[in-house]
mmCIF file of C-alpha atoms in Angstrom:
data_model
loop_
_atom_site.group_PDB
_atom_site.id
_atom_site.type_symbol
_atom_site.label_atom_id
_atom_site.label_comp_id
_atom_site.label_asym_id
_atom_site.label_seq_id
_atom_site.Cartn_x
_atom_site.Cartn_y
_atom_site.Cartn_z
ATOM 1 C CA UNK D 134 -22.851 12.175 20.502
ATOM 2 C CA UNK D 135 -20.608 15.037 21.246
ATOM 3 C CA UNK D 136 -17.441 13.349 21.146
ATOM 4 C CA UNK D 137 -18.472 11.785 17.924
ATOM 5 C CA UNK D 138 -18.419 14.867 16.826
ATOM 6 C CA UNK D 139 -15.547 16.252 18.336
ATOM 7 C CA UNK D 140 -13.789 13.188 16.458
ATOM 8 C CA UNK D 141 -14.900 13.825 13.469
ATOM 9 C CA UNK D 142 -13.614 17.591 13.293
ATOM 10 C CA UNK D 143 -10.667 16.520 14.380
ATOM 11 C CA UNK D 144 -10.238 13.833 11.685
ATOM 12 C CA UNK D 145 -11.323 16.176 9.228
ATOM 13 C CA UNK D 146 -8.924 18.747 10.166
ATOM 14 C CA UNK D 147 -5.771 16.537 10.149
ATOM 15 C CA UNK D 148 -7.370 15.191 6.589
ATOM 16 C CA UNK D 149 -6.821 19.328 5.580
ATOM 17 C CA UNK D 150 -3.642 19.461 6.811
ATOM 18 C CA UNK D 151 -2.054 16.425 5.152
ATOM 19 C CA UNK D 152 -3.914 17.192 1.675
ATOM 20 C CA UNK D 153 -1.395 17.594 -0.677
ATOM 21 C CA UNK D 154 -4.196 19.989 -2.726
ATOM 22 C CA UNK D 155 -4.635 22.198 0.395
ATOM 23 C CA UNK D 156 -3.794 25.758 -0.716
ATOM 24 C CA UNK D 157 -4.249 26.712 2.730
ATOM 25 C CA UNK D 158 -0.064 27.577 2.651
ATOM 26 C CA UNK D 159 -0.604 29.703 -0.665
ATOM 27 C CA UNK D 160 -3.527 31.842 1.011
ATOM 28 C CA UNK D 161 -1.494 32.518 4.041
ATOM 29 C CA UNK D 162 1.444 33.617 2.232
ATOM 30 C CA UNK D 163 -0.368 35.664 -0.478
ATOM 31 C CA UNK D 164 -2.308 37.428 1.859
ATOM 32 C CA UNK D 165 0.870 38.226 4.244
ATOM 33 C CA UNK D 166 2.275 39.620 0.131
ATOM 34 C CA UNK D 167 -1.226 41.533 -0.023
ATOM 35 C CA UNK D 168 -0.841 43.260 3.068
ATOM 36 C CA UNK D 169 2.971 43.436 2.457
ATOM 37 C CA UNK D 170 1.736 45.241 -1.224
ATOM 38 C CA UNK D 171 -0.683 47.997 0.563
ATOM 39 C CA UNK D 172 -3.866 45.458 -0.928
ATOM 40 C CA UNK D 173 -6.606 43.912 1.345
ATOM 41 C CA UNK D 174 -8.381 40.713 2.451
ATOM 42 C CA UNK D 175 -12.011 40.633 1.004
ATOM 43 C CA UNK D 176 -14.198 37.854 2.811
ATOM 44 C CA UNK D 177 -17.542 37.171 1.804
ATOM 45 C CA UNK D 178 -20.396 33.933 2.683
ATOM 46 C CA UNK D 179 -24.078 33.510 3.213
ATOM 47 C CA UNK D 180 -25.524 32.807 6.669
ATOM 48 C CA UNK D 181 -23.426 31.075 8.742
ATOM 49 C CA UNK D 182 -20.762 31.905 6.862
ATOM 50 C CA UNK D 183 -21.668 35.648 6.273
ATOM 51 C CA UNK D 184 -20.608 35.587 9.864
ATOM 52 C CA UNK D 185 -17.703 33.765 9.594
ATOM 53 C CA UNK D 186 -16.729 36.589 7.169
ATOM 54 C CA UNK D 187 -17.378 39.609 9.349
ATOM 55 C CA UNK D 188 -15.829 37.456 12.491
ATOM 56 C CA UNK D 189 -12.567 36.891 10.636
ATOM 57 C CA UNK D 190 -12.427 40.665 8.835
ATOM 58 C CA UNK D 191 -12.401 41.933 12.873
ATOM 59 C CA UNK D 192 -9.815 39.982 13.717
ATOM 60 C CA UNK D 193 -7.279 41.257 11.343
ATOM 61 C CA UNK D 194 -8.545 45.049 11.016
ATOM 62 C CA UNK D 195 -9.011 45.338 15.439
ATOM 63 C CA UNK D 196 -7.159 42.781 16.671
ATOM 64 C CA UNK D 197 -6.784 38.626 17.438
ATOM 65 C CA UNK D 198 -4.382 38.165 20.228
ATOM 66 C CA UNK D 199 -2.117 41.148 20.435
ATOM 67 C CA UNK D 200 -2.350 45.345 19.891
ATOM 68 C CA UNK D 201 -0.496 45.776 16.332
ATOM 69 C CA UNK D 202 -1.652 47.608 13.718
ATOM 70 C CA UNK D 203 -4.570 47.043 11.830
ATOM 71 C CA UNK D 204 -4.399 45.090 8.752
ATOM 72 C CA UNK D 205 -6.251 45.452 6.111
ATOM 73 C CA UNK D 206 -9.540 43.052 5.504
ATOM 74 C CA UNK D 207 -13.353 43.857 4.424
ATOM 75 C CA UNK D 208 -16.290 42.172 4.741
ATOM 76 C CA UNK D 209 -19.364 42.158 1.470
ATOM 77 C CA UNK D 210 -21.162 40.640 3.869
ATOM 78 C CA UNK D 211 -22.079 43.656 6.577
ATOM 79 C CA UNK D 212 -23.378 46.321 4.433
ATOM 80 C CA UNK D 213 -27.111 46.040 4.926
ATOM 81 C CA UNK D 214 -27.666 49.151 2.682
ATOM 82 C CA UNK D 215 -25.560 47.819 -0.078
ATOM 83 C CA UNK D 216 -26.842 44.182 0.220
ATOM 84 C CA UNK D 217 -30.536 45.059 0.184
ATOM 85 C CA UNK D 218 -29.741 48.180 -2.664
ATOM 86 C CA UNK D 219 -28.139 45.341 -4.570
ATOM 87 C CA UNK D 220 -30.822 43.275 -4.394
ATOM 88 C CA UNK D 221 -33.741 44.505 -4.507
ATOM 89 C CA UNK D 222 -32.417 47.173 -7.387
ATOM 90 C CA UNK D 223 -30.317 44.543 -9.735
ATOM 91 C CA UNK D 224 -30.477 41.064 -8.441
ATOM 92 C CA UNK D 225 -29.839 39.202 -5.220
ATOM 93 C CA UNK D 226 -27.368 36.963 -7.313
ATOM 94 C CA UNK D 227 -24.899 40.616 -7.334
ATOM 95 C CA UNK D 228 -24.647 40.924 -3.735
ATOM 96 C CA UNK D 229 -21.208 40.129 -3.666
ATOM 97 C CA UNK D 230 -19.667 41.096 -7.096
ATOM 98 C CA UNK D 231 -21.308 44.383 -7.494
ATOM 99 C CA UNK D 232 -19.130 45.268 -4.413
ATOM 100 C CA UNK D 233 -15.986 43.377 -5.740
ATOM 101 C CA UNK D 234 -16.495 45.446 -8.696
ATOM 102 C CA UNK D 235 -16.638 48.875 -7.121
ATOM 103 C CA UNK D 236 -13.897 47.778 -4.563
ATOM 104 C CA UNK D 237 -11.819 45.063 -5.114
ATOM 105 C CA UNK D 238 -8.497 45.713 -6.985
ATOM 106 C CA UNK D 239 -5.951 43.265 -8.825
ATOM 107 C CA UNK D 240 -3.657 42.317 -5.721
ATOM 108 C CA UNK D 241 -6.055 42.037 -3.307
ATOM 109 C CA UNK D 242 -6.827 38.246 -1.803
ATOM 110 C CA UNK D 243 -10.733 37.327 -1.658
ATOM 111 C CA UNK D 244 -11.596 34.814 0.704
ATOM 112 C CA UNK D 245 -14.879 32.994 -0.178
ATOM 113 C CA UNK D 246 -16.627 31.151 2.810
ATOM 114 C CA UNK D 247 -19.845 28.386 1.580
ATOM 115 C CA UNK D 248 -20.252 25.187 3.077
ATOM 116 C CA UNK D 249 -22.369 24.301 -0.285
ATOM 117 C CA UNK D 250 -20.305 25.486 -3.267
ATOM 118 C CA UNK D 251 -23.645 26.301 -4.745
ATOM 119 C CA UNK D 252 -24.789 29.424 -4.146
ATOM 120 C CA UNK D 253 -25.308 31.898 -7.159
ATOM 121 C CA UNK D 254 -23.623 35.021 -5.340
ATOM 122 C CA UNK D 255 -20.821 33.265 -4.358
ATOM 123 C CA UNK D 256 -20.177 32.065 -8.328
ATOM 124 C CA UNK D 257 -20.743 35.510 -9.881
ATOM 125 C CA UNK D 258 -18.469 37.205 -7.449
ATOM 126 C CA UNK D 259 -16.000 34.663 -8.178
ATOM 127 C CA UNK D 260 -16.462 34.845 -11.856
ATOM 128 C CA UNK D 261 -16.193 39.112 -11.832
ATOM 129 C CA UNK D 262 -12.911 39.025 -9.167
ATOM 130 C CA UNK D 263 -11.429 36.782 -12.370
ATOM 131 C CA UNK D 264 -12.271 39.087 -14.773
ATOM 132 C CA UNK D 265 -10.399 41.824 -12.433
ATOM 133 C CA UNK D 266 -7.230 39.502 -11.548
ATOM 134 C CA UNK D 267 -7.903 39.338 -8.075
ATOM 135 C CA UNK D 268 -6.286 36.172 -6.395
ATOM 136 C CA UNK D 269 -8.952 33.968 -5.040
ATOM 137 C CA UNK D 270 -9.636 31.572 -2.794
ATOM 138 C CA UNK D 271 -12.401 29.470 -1.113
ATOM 139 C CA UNK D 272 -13.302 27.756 1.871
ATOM 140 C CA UNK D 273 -15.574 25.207 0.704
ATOM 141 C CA UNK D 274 -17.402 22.045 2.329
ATOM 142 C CA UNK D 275 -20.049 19.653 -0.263
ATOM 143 C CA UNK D 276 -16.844 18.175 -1.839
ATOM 144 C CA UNK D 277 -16.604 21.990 -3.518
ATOM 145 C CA UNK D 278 -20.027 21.955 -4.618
ATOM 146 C CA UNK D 279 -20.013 24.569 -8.557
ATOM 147 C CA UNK D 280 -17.267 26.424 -7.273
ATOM 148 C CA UNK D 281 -15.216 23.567 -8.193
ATOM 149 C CA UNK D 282 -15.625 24.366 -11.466
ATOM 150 C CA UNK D 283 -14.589 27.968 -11.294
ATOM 151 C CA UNK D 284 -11.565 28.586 -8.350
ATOM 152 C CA UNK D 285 -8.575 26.576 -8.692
ATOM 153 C CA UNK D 286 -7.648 27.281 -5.148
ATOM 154 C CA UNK D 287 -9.909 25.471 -2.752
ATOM 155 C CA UNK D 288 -9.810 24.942 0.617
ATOM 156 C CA UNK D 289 -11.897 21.879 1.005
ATOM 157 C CA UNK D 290 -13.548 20.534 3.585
ATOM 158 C CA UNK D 291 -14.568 16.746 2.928
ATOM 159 C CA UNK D 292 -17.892 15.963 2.671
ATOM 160 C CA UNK D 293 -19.470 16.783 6.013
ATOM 161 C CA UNK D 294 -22.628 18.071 7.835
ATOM 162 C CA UNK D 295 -22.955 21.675 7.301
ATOM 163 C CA UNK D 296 -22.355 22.574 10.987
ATOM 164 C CA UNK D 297 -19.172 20.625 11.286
ATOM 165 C CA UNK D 298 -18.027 22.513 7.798
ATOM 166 C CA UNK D 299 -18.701 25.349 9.317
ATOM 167 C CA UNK D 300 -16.523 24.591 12.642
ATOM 168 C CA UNK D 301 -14.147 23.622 10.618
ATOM 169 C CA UNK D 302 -14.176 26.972 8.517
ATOM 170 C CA UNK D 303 -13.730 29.074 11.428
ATOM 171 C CA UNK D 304 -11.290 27.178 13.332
ATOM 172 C CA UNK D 305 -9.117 27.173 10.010
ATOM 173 C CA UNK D 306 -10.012 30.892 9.320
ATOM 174 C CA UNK D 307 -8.530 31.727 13.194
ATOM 175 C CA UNK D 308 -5.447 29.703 12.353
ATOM 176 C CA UNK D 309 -5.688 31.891 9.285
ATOM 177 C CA UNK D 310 -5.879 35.124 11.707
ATOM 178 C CA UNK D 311 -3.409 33.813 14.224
ATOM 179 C CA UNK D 312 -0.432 33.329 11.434
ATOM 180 C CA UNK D 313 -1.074 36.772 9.817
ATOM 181 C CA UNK D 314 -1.196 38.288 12.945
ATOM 182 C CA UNK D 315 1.571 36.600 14.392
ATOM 183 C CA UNK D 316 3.742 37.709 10.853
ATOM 184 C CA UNK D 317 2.776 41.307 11.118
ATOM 185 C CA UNK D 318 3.313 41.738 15.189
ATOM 186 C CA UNK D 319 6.495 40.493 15.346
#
């Protein structure tokens, strides 16, 4: 039922917040040192959470609750010409780290949004944003699925349904929004 469900995001959610291996502190602060630094916020995610991405980019670069100025945030995820040149031309796998490559910079924070851990764009984005020194992190559900293996700095979401990982990414991604917003207006 729905308030099963509304339950269960809210137990989940408090289970985030008391984790003592939540980095959710560390990507807020790093990203307010970014922005602080001149770098940017790079989100990327598939589906649901290639939405996510582009929902939480617009909040920092137009605006969540107040007029400020923009901050600075990308999404991999909105570029139908460089998605579909990527991969039809190289390999769907590339979508996201051919554009880290070409745009992503040591400094710079990349958020990466999968409710599965699994997917193979997410892993070789994460893998070439290493190789570039670019501070990652990763909003994960599937007990962190691969990308366990490969980003230290996980934002996990216990094992859930896929659309309550996914409430739970955006509701923590407009925390996310609110705090940087909130550090930057005032």
């Amino acid at each position: 039922t729905l308030q099963n469900e509304i339950r269960l995001i809210k137990a989940k959610l408090s289970i985030i917040e008391k984790s003592e291996n939540n980095h959710f502190k560390n990507f807020c602060h790093d990203s307010i040192q970014a922005i602080k630094e001149g770098k940017k916020i790079i989100f990327f995610g598939n589906g649901g959470s290639a939405a996510d991405a582009q929902h939480l980019a617009t909040e920092l670069t137009v605006r969540y609750k107040f007029n400020r100025k923009a901050l600075p945030a990308v999404s991999l995820s909105t570029d139908s010409s460089a998605i579909t040149a990527i991969g039809n031309d190289l390999n769907f796998n590339k979508i996201f780290s051919r554009q880290i490559e070409a745009i992503g910079n040591k400094g710079d924070i990349i958020l990466a949004i999968t409710t599965s851990g699994n997917s193979q764009n997410i892993l070789e984005a994460i893998k070439v944003a290493k190789k570039k020194n670019i501070k990652i992190y990763c909003f994960v559900g599937n007990n962190g699925g691969k990308v366990k293996k490969i980003c230290k700095n996980l934002i996990l979401f216990p094992k859930a349904s896929t659309s309550v990982t996914q409430v739970m990414q955006i509701a923590i991604g407009q925390i996310f929004c609110e705090i940087l917003e909130n550090y930057f207006f005032n």
